[in-house]
CSV table of C-alpha atoms and ligand atoms in Angstrom, one decimal:
chain,number,residue,atom,x,y,z
A,1,MET,CA,-44.3,40.2,5.2
A,2,LYS,CA,-41.1,39.7,7.0
A,3,TYR,CA,-40.6,38.8,10.6
A,4,ARG,CA,-38.2,39.2,13.5
A,5,THR,CA,-37.9,38.0,17.1
A,6,ILE,CA,-38.5,40.3,20.0
A,7,GLY,CA,-37.4,39.3,23.5
A,8,THR,CA,-34.8,36.7,24.5
A,9,ASP,CA,-36.4,34.3,26.9
A,10,PRO,CA,-37.6,31.2,25.0
A,11,LYS,CA,-40.8,31.3,27.2
A,12,THR,CA,-41.8,34.8,26.3
A,13,ARG,CA,-40.0,35.9,23.1
A,14,ARG,CA,-42.2,36.3,20.0
A,15,GLU,CA,-41.9,36.4,16.2
A,16,VAL,CA,-43.5,39.7,15.0
A,17,SER,CA,-43.9,41.4,11.6
A,18,VAL,CA,-41.3,44.0,10.9
A,19,LEU,CA,-44.1,46.6,10.5
A,20,SER,CA,-46.3,47.3,13.5
A,21,LEU,CA,-49.8,48.8,13.4
A,22,GLY,CA,-50.8,51.5,15.9
A,23,THR,CA,-54.4,51.9,17.0
A,24,MET,CA,-54.2,55.1,18.9
A,25,HIS,CA,-57.3,56.6,17.2
A,26,PHE,CA,-59.2,53.4,16.7
A,27,GLY,CA,-62.6,53.6,18.3
A,28,THR,CA,-62.6,57.4,18.5
A,29,ALA,CA,-61.3,59.5,15.5
A,30,THR,CA,-61.3,56.3,13.4
A,31,ASP,CA,-64.7,54.7,13.5
A,32,GLU,CA,-65.3,51.0,14.2
A,33,ALA,CA,-65.9,49.9,10.7
A,34,THR,CA,-62.8,51.6,9.3
A,35,SER,CA,-60.7,50.4,12.3
A,36,PHE,CA,-61.8,46.8,11.7
A,37,ALA,CA,-61.1,47.1,8.0
A,38,ILE,CA,-57.6,48.4,8.6
A,39,LEU,CA,-57.0,45.6,11.2
A,40,ASP,CA,-58.3,42.9,8.8
A,41,ARG,CA,-56.1,44.2,6.0
A,42,TYR,CA,-53.1,44.3,8.2
A,43,VAL,CA,-53.6,40.7,9.3
A,44,ALA,CA,-54.3,39.5,5.8
A,45,ALA,CA,-51.0,41.0,4.7
A,46,GLY,CA,-49.2,39.0,7.4
A,47,GLY,CA,-49.1,41.7,10.1
A,48,THR,CA,-48.8,40.3,13.6
A,49,PHE,CA,-47.7,43.2,15.8
A,50,ILE,CA,-50.4,45.6,17.1
A,51,ASP,CA,-49.9,48.5,19.4
A,52,THR,CA,-52.2,50.3,21.9
A,53,ALA,CA,-52.2,51.9,25.4
A,54,ASP,CA,-54.5,52.0,28.4
A,55,ASN,CA,-54.8,55.8,27.9
A,56,TYR,CA,-55.9,55.9,24.2
A,57,ALA,CA,-57.7,58.2,23.5
A,58,PHE,CA,-57.9,60.2,26.7
A,59,TRP,CA,-57.6,63.5,24.7
A,60,VAL,CA,-61.2,63.1,23.7
A,61,GLY,CA,-62.0,64.0,27.3
A,62,THR,CA,-61.9,60.6,28.9
A,63,GLN,CA,-59.3,58.5,30.8
A,64,GLY,CA,-58.8,56.4,27.6
A,65,GLY,CA,-59.6,52.7,27.1
A,66,GLU,CA,-61.5,53.1,23.8
A,67,SER,CA,-58.6,51.7,21.7
A,68,GLU,CA,-58.2,48.6,23.9
A,69,GLU,CA,-61.9,48.0,24.0
A,70,LEU,CA,-62.2,48.2,20.2
A,71,LEU,CA,-59.3,45.7,19.9
A,72,GLY,CA,-61.1,43.4,22.4
A,73,ARG,CA,-64.2,43.5,20.2
A,74,TRP,CA,-62.2,42.9,17.0
A,75,ARG,CA,-60.3,40.0,18.6
A,76,ARG,CA,-63.6,38.4,19.7
A,77,SER,CA,-65.4,38.9,16.4
A,78,ARG,CA,-62.4,37.6,14.4
A,79,GLY,CA,-61.5,34.8,16.7
A,80,ALA,CA,-58.0,36.2,16.9
A,81,GLY,CA,-55.6,34.3,19.2
A,82,ASP,CA,-52.0,33.9,20.0
A,83,GLU,CA,-50.8,34.5,16.4
A,84,ILE,CA,-51.4,38.3,17.0
A,85,VAL,CA,-49.1,40.0,19.4
A,86,ILE,CA,-50.8,43.0,21.1
A,87,ALA,CA,-48.6,45.5,22.9
A,88,THR,CA,-50.1,47.9,25.4
A,89,LYS,CA,-48.8,50.5,27.8
A,90,LEU,CA,-49.6,51.9,31.3
A,91,GLY,CA,-48.4,54.7,33.4
A,92,ALA,CA,-49.6,57.7,31.3
A,93,ARG,CA,-53.4,57.3,31.9
A,94,PRO,CA,-54.8,60.5,33.4
A,95,MET,CA,-56.2,60.0,36.8
A,96,ALA,CA,-59.4,61.9,35.9
A,97,PRO,CA,-61.3,62.7,32.7
A,98,GLY,CA,-60.3,66.0,31.2
A,99,THR,CA,-56.8,65.9,32.6
A,100,SER,CA,-53.6,64.6,30.9
A,101,PHE,CA,-50.4,62.6,31.3
A,102,THR,CA,-48.6,65.9,31.6
A,103,ASP,CA,-50.2,66.9,34.9
A,104,ASN,CA,-52.1,64.0,36.3
A,105,ALA,CA,-50.6,60.6,35.1
A,106,GLU,CA,-51.3,57.4,36.9
A,107,GLY,CA,-47.5,56.7,37.2
A,108,LEU,CA,-45.6,53.5,37.8
A,109,SER,CA,-46.3,52.4,41.4
A,110,ALA,CA,-46.8,48.7,42.2
A,111,GLY,CA,-50.5,49.3,42.7
A,112,VAL,CA,-51.0,51.1,39.4
A,113,ILE,CA,-49.0,48.4,37.5
A,114,ARG,CA,-51.2,45.6,39.0
A,115,GLU,CA,-54.5,47.4,38.6
A,116,SER,CA,-54.0,49.0,35.2
A,117,SER,CA,-52.6,45.8,33.7
A,118,GLN,CA,-55.7,43.9,34.9
A,119,ARG,CA,-57.9,46.5,33.3
A,120,SER,CA,-56.0,46.2,30.0
A,121,ARG,CA,-56.4,42.4,30.1
A,122,ASP,CA,-60.1,42.8,30.7
A,123,ARG,CA,-60.6,45.3,27.9
A,124,LEU,CA,-58.5,43.3,25.4
A,125,GLY,CA,-60.1,40.0,26.5
A,126,VAL,CA,-56.8,38.3,27.1
A,127,THR,CA,-55.4,36.3,30.0
A,128,ARG,CA,-51.8,37.5,29.2
A,129,LEU,CA,-50.6,40.8,27.8
A,130,ASP,CA,-48.0,39.8,25.2
A,131,LEU,CA,-45.9,43.0,25.7
A,132,LEU,CA,-46.5,45.6,28.4
A,133,TYR,CA,-44.6,49.0,28.2
A,134,ALA,CA,-44.0,51.6,30.9
A,135,HIS,CA,-45.5,54.4,28.8
A,136,ILE,CA,-43.7,57.4,30.5
A,137,ASP,CA,-41.3,57.6,33.3
A,138,ASP,CA,-42.4,58.2,36.9
A,139,PRO,CA,-39.9,60.4,38.7
A,140,VAL,CA,-41.4,59.9,42.1
A,141,VAL,CA,-41.9,56.1,42.6
A,142,PRO,CA,-38.6,54.4,43.4
A,143,LEU,CA,-37.4,52.6,40.2
A,144,ALA,CA,-36.9,49.3,42.2
A,145,GLU,CA,-40.6,49.3,43.0
A,146,THR,CA,-41.5,49.6,39.3
A,147,VAL,CA,-39.0,47.0,38.2
A,148,GLN,CA,-40.3,44.5,40.8
A,149,ALA,CA,-43.9,45.1,40.1
A,150,PHE,CA,-43.5,44.5,36.3
A,151,ALA,CA,-41.4,41.4,37.0
A,152,ALA,CA,-44.1,40.0,39.3
A,153,LEU,CA,-46.6,40.1,36.5
A,154,VAL,CA,-44.2,38.2,34.2
A,155,ALA,CA,-43.6,35.7,37.1
A,156,GLU,CA,-47.3,35.0,37.4
A,157,GLY,CA,-47.8,34.8,33.7
A,158,THR,CA,-50.1,37.7,33.1
A,159,VAL,CA,-47.5,39.5,31.1
A,160,GLY,CA,-45.0,38.2,28.5
A,161,LEU,CA,-42.4,40.8,27.5
A,162,LEU,CA,-41.6,44.1,29.1
A,163,GLY,CA,-41.0,47.3,27.2
A,164,VAL,CA,-40.3,51.0,27.9
A,165,SER,CA,-41.2,54.2,26.2
A,166,ASN,CA,-40.4,57.9,26.5
A,167,HIS,CA,-37.7,57.4,29.3
A,168,TRP,CA,-34.3,59.0,29.2
A,169,ALA,CA,-31.6,56.5,28.2
A,170,TRP,CA,-30.0,56.5,31.6
A,171,ARG,CA,-33.3,55.6,33.3
A,172,VAL,CA,-33.8,52.7,30.9
A,173,GLU,CA,-30.3,51.4,31.7
A,174,ARG,CA,-30.7,51.9,35.4
A,175,ALA,CA,-34.0,50.0,35.4
A,176,ARG,CA,-32.5,47.2,33.4
A,177,ALA,CA,-29.5,47.0,35.7
A,178,LEU,CA,-31.7,46.8,38.7
A,179,ALA,CA,-33.7,44.0,37.1
A,180,ALA,CA,-30.5,42.1,36.0
A,181,GLY,CA,-29.0,42.5,39.5
A,182,ALA,CA,-32.1,40.9,41.0
A,183,ASP,CA,-32.3,38.2,38.4
A,184,LEU,CA,-35.6,39.6,37.2
A,185,PRO,CA,-36.9,40.2,33.6
A,186,GLY,CA,-36.2,43.8,32.4
A,187,TYR,CA,-37.3,46.0,29.6
A,188,GLU,CA,-36.4,44.5,26.2
A,189,VAL,CA,-38.4,46.6,23.7
A,190,LEU,CA,-37.8,50.3,23.5
A,191,GLN,CA,-40.5,52.5,21.9
A,192,TYR,CA,-39.6,56.0,20.9
A,193,GLN,CA,-40.4,58.6,18.3
A,194,HIS,CA,-38.1,58.1,15.4
A,195,SER,CA,-38.1,58.9,11.7
A,196,TYR,CA,-35.8,59.9,8.9
A,197,LEU,CA,-35.9,63.6,9.7
A,198,ARG,CA,-33.7,64.6,12.7
A,199,PRO,CA,-35.2,66.6,15.5
A,200,ARG,CA,-33.5,69.4,17.4
A,201,ALA,CA,-32.3,68.2,20.8
A,202,ASP,CA,-32.2,71.6,22.5
A,203,LEU,CA,-35.9,72.2,22.9
A,204,PRO,CA,-37.6,71.5,26.3
A,205,GLY,CA,-40.3,68.8,26.3
A,206,VAL,CA,-43.8,68.9,27.9
A,207,ARG,CA,-42.6,66.9,30.9
A,208,SER,CA,-38.9,67.9,31.1
A,209,PRO,CA,-37.0,71.2,30.8
A,210,ASP,CA,-34.0,69.1,29.7
A,211,GLY,CA,-35.5,68.0,26.4
A,212,MET,CA,-37.8,65.4,24.9
A,213,PRO,CA,-37.2,62.0,26.5
A,214,GLY,CA,-39.5,60.5,23.9
A,215,MET,CA,-37.1,61.1,21.0
A,216,LEU,CA,-34.7,58.4,19.9
A,217,GLY,CA,-31.4,60.2,20.0
A,218,GLY,CA,-27.7,59.3,20.0
A,219,ASP,CA,-27.7,57.9,23.6
A,220,LEU,CA,-30.4,55.4,22.8
A,221,LEU,CA,-29.1,54.5,19.4
A,222,SER,CA,-25.7,53.7,20.7
A,223,TYR,CA,-27.3,51.7,23.5
A,224,LEU,CA,-29.3,49.7,21.0
A,225,ARG,CA,-26.2,49.1,18.9
A,226,ALA,CA,-24.3,47.8,21.9
A,227,GLU,CA,-27.2,45.6,23.0
A,228,PRO,CA,-28.5,44.0,19.8
A,229,GLN,CA,-30.9,41.7,21.8
A,230,LEU,CA,-33.0,44.8,22.5
A,231,THR,CA,-35.7,45.8,20.0
A,232,ALA,CA,-36.3,49.4,18.9
A,233,VAL,CA,-39.9,50.3,17.9
A,234,ALA,CA,-40.4,53.7,16.3
A,235,TYR,CA,-43.6,55.6,16.8
A,236,SER,CA,-44.9,58.3,14.5
A,237,PRO,CA,-42.4,57.2,11.8
A,238,LEU,CA,-44.4,59.0,9.1
A,239,LEU,CA,-44.5,62.1,11.3
A,240,LYS,CA,-48.3,61.8,11.3
A,241,GLY,CA,-48.4,62.3,7.6
A,242,ALA,CA,-46.2,65.4,7.5
A,243,TYR,CA,-43.8,64.1,4.9
A,244,VAL,CA,-46.6,64.4,2.3
A,245,ARG,CA,-48.4,67.4,3.9
A,246,PRO,CA,-45.9,70.3,4.2
A,247,ASP,CA,-48.5,72.3,6.1
A,248,LYS,CA,-48.3,69.7,8.9
A,249,LEU,CA,-44.5,69.9,9.1
A,250,GLY,CA,-44.7,73.6,9.5
A,251,ALA,CA,-47.0,73.4,12.5
A,252,ALA,CA,-46.0,74.2,16.1
A,253,GLU,CA,-46.3,70.5,16.9
A,254,PHE,CA,-43.2,69.8,14.8
A,255,ALA,CA,-41.1,72.7,15.9
A,256,GLU,CA,-38.2,70.3,16.5
A,257,TYR,CA,-37.9,69.7,12.8
A,258,ASN,CA,-37.8,73.4,11.9
A,259,HIS,CA,-34.0,73.7,11.4
A,260,PRO,CA,-31.6,73.9,8.3
A,261,GLY,CA,-31.0,70.2,8.2
A,262,THR,CA,-34.6,69.4,7.3
A,263,PRO,CA,-34.8,70.7,3.7
A,264,ALA,CA,-31.6,68.8,2.9
A,265,ARG,CA,-33.0,65.6,4.2
A,266,LEU,CA,-36.4,66.1,2.4
A,267,ALA,CA,-34.5,66.7,-0.8
A,268,ALA,CA,-32.6,63.4,-0.4
A,269,LEU,CA,-35.8,61.6,0.4
A,270,ARG,CA,-37.5,62.8,-2.7
A,271,GLU,CA,-34.5,62.0,-4.9
A,272,VAL,CA,-34.3,58.4,-3.5
A,273,ALA,CA,-38.0,57.9,-3.8
A,274,LYS,CA,-37.9,58.9,-7.5
A,275,ASP,CA,-34.9,56.6,-8.0
A,276,ALA,CA,-36.5,53.7,-6.2
A,277,GLY,CA,-39.9,54.1,-7.8
A,278,ALA,CA,-41.4,54.4,-4.4
A,279,THR,CA,-43.2,57.0,-2.3
A,280,VAL,CA,-41.5,59.2,0.2
A,281,ASN,CA,-43.3,57.4,3.1
A,282,GLN,CA,-42.2,54.0,1.8
A,283,VAL,CA,-38.6,55.2,1.6
A,284,VAL,CA,-38.8,56.4,5.3
A,285,LEU,CA,-40.1,53.0,6.4
A,286,ALA,CA,-37.6,51.0,4.4
A,287,TRP,CA,-34.8,53.1,5.7
A,288,LEU,CA,-35.9,52.3,9.3
A,289,ILE,CA,-36.5,48.6,8.7
A,290,GLY,CA,-33.2,48.0,7.0
A,291,ALA,CA,-31.0,50.3,9.2
A,292,GLU,CA,-27.8,49.1,10.8
A,293,VAL,CA,-29.6,49.3,14.0
A,294,PRO,CA,-32.9,47.9,12.7
A,295,VAL,CA,-36.1,49.5,13.8
A,296,ILE,CA,-39.7,48.3,13.7
A,297,PRO,CA,-41.8,51.2,12.4
A,298,LEU,CA,-45.0,51.6,14.3
A,299,ILE,CA,-47.3,53.2,11.8
A,300,GLY,CA,-50.7,54.8,12.1
A,301,ALA,CA,-53.3,54.7,9.3
A,302,SER,CA,-56.8,56.2,9.1
A,303,SER,CA,-57.7,54.3,5.9
A,304,VAL,CA,-56.9,51.0,4.2
A,305,ALA,CA,-55.2,52.9,1.3
A,306,GLN,CA,-52.8,54.5,3.8
A,307,LEU,CA,-52.0,51.1,5.3
A,308,ASP,CA,-51.5,49.6,1.9
A,309,GLU,CA,-48.9,52.2,1.0
A,310,SER,CA,-47.0,51.4,4.2
A,311,LEU,CA,-47.3,47.6,3.8
A,312,ALA,CA,-45.6,47.9,0.4
A,313,ALA,CA,-42.5,49.4,2.1
A,314,VAL,CA,-41.7,46.0,3.6
A,315,ASP,CA,-40.6,44.7,0.2
A,316,LEU,CA,-38.7,47.9,-0.7
A,317,GLU,CA,-34.9,47.1,-0.4
A,318,LEU,CA,-32.9,50.3,-0.6
A,319,THR,CA,-29.6,49.9,-2.5
A,320,ALA,CA,-26.3,50.8,-0.7
A,321,GLN,CA,-26.1,53.9,-2.8
A,322,GLN,CA,-29.6,55.0,-2.0
A,323,ARG,CA,-29.0,54.4,1.7
A,324,ALA,CA,-25.7,56.3,1.5
A,325,ARG,CA,-27.4,59.3,-0.2
A,326,LEU,CA,-30.0,59.4,2.6
A,327,ASP,CA,-27.5,59.0,5.4
A,328,ALA,CA,-25.2,61.7,4.0
A,329,ALA,CA,-27.9,64.4,3.9
A,330,ARG,CA,-27.8,66.9,6.8
B,401,LIG,N1,-45.3,55.6,23.0
B,401,LIG,C1,-45.8,56.8,22.7
B,401,LIG,O1,-45.8,57.7,23.5
B,401,LIG,C2,-46.6,56.9,21.4
B,401,LIG,C3,-46.9,58.2,20.9
B,401,LIG,C4,-47.5,58.4,19.7
B,401,LIG,C5,-47.9,57.2,19.0
B,401,LIG,N2,-47.7,56.0,19.5
B,401,LIG,C6,-48.1,54.8,18.8
B,401,LIG,O2,-47.7,54.9,17.4
B,401,LIG,C7,-48.8,54.7,16.6
B,401,LIG,C8,-48.6,55.5,15.3
B,401,LIG,O3,-48.4,56.8,15.6
B,401,LIG,P1,-48.8,57.9,14.5
B,401,LIG,O4,-50.2,57.8,14.1
B,401,LIG,O5,-48.3,59.2,15.0
B,401,LIG,O6,-47.9,57.4,13.3
B,401,LIG,P2,-47.5,57.9,11.8
B,401,LIG,O7,-47.4,56.6,11.0
B,401,LIG,O8,-46.4,58.8,11.9
B,401,LIG,O9,-48.8,58.7,11.4
B,401,LIG,C9,-50.0,58.1,11.0
B,401,LIG,C10,-50.8,59.2,10.3
B,401,LIG,O10,-50.1,59.7,9.2
B,401,LIG,C11,-51.0,59.9,8.1
B,401,LIG,N3,-50.7,59.0,7.0
B,401,LIG,C12,-50.3,57.7,7.1
B,401,LIG,N4,-50.1,57.2,5.8
B,401,LIG,C13,-50.3,58.3,5.0
B,401,LIG,C14,-50.3,58.4,3.6
B,401,LIG,N5,-50.0,57.4,2.8
B,401,LIG,N6,-50.6,59.6,3.1
B,401,LIG,C15,-50.9,60.7,3.9
B,401,LIG,N7,-50.9,60.6,5.2
B,401,LIG,C16,-50.7,59.4,5.8
B,401,LIG,C17,-52.4,59.7,8.6
B,401,LIG,O11,-52.9,60.9,9.1
B,401,LIG,P3,-54.5,61.3,8.9
B,401,LIG,O12,-55.3,60.3,9.7
B,401,LIG,O13,-54.5,62.7,9.3
B,401,LIG,O14,-54.7,61.1,7.4
B,401,LIG,C18,-52.2,58.7,9.8
B,401,LIG,O15,-53.1,58.7,10.7
B,401,LIG,C19,-50.0,55.1,17.4
B,401,LIG,O16,-51.2,54.5,16.9
B,401,LIG,C20,-49.6,54.6,18.7
B,401,LIG,O17,-49.9,53.2,18.8
B,401,LIG,C21,-47.0,55.8,20.7
């Protein structure tokens, strides 16, 4: 395994593995025994960066909490401690079972931030959340209220690092500027959907007619390049398995990848995979980890075999020629 530092403050920054493990389906679609086996294998391989959210997996008809609860049970049964960094998120939990973050999200008011973070600590069985993200933006609550509420949790020691997900770049910068201006800790880890295939930027998103704020686009990439102390975490880097299952890539869920640049990039990927003696998924992960703006892939896995394939990508060093071939395809 390889490691890198997230965060800047010596009191809260952490060393984490360059591959992060998502647990979105753990405790629901992925049963407890399989989830524990995947977690154990990840830790045995040196993995130290686990991701969840307070609303996983609300889509089964609940308000979520199943993933955090499973992680709490796993931590207790394994005696896991501070060596494992667990990131969670709040703000996108539906206010009632059967609803969604699209129409009924808890949001980012001071009250929600306090209460939901407490619930996450209880479910995970920890006294401090290592990394807490704002899961989605709240267009109603004043940004200053959100910034102050997150900073208060850091000040009292119940949260270590702060992160942000699915916000437009200008909202991230505005929140960080507000925090810096008030000498408060701001968002330092940015979690967005990002992979090798490039999405169309002209399609409306589920929460915005202007596009998909969850996609890592040029605005955010240039921001990360200019602020190298920030960390980029890429969710769904394997496009939920679509690289190796073309039927998935053709589904409506991936409409943003249905454009003429996609076949060219898929062809480059296959060529480089053959040349490197690796799988397509491994090339995608290695491309992200070793990029000029380095990215921590946040993978999902529903079996130990899938995890093993992704873990091997950490040791795959793409040559300059292979990287150039991948970057040139469009
Ligand atoms: N911030 C956010 O809004 C947000 C949104 C989404 C996800 N996330 C986080 O990101 C994590 C990962 O998301 P994701 O699950 O979409 O990531 P992903 O790595 O793109 O997809 C994981 C899925 O890909 C398939 N897969 C993985 N390895 C494979 C292999 N070797 N061969 C074939 N299929 C393979 C599996 O699907 P099958 O199970 O169908 O086989 C697996 O469940 C989540 O757990 C969550 O923590 C965050």
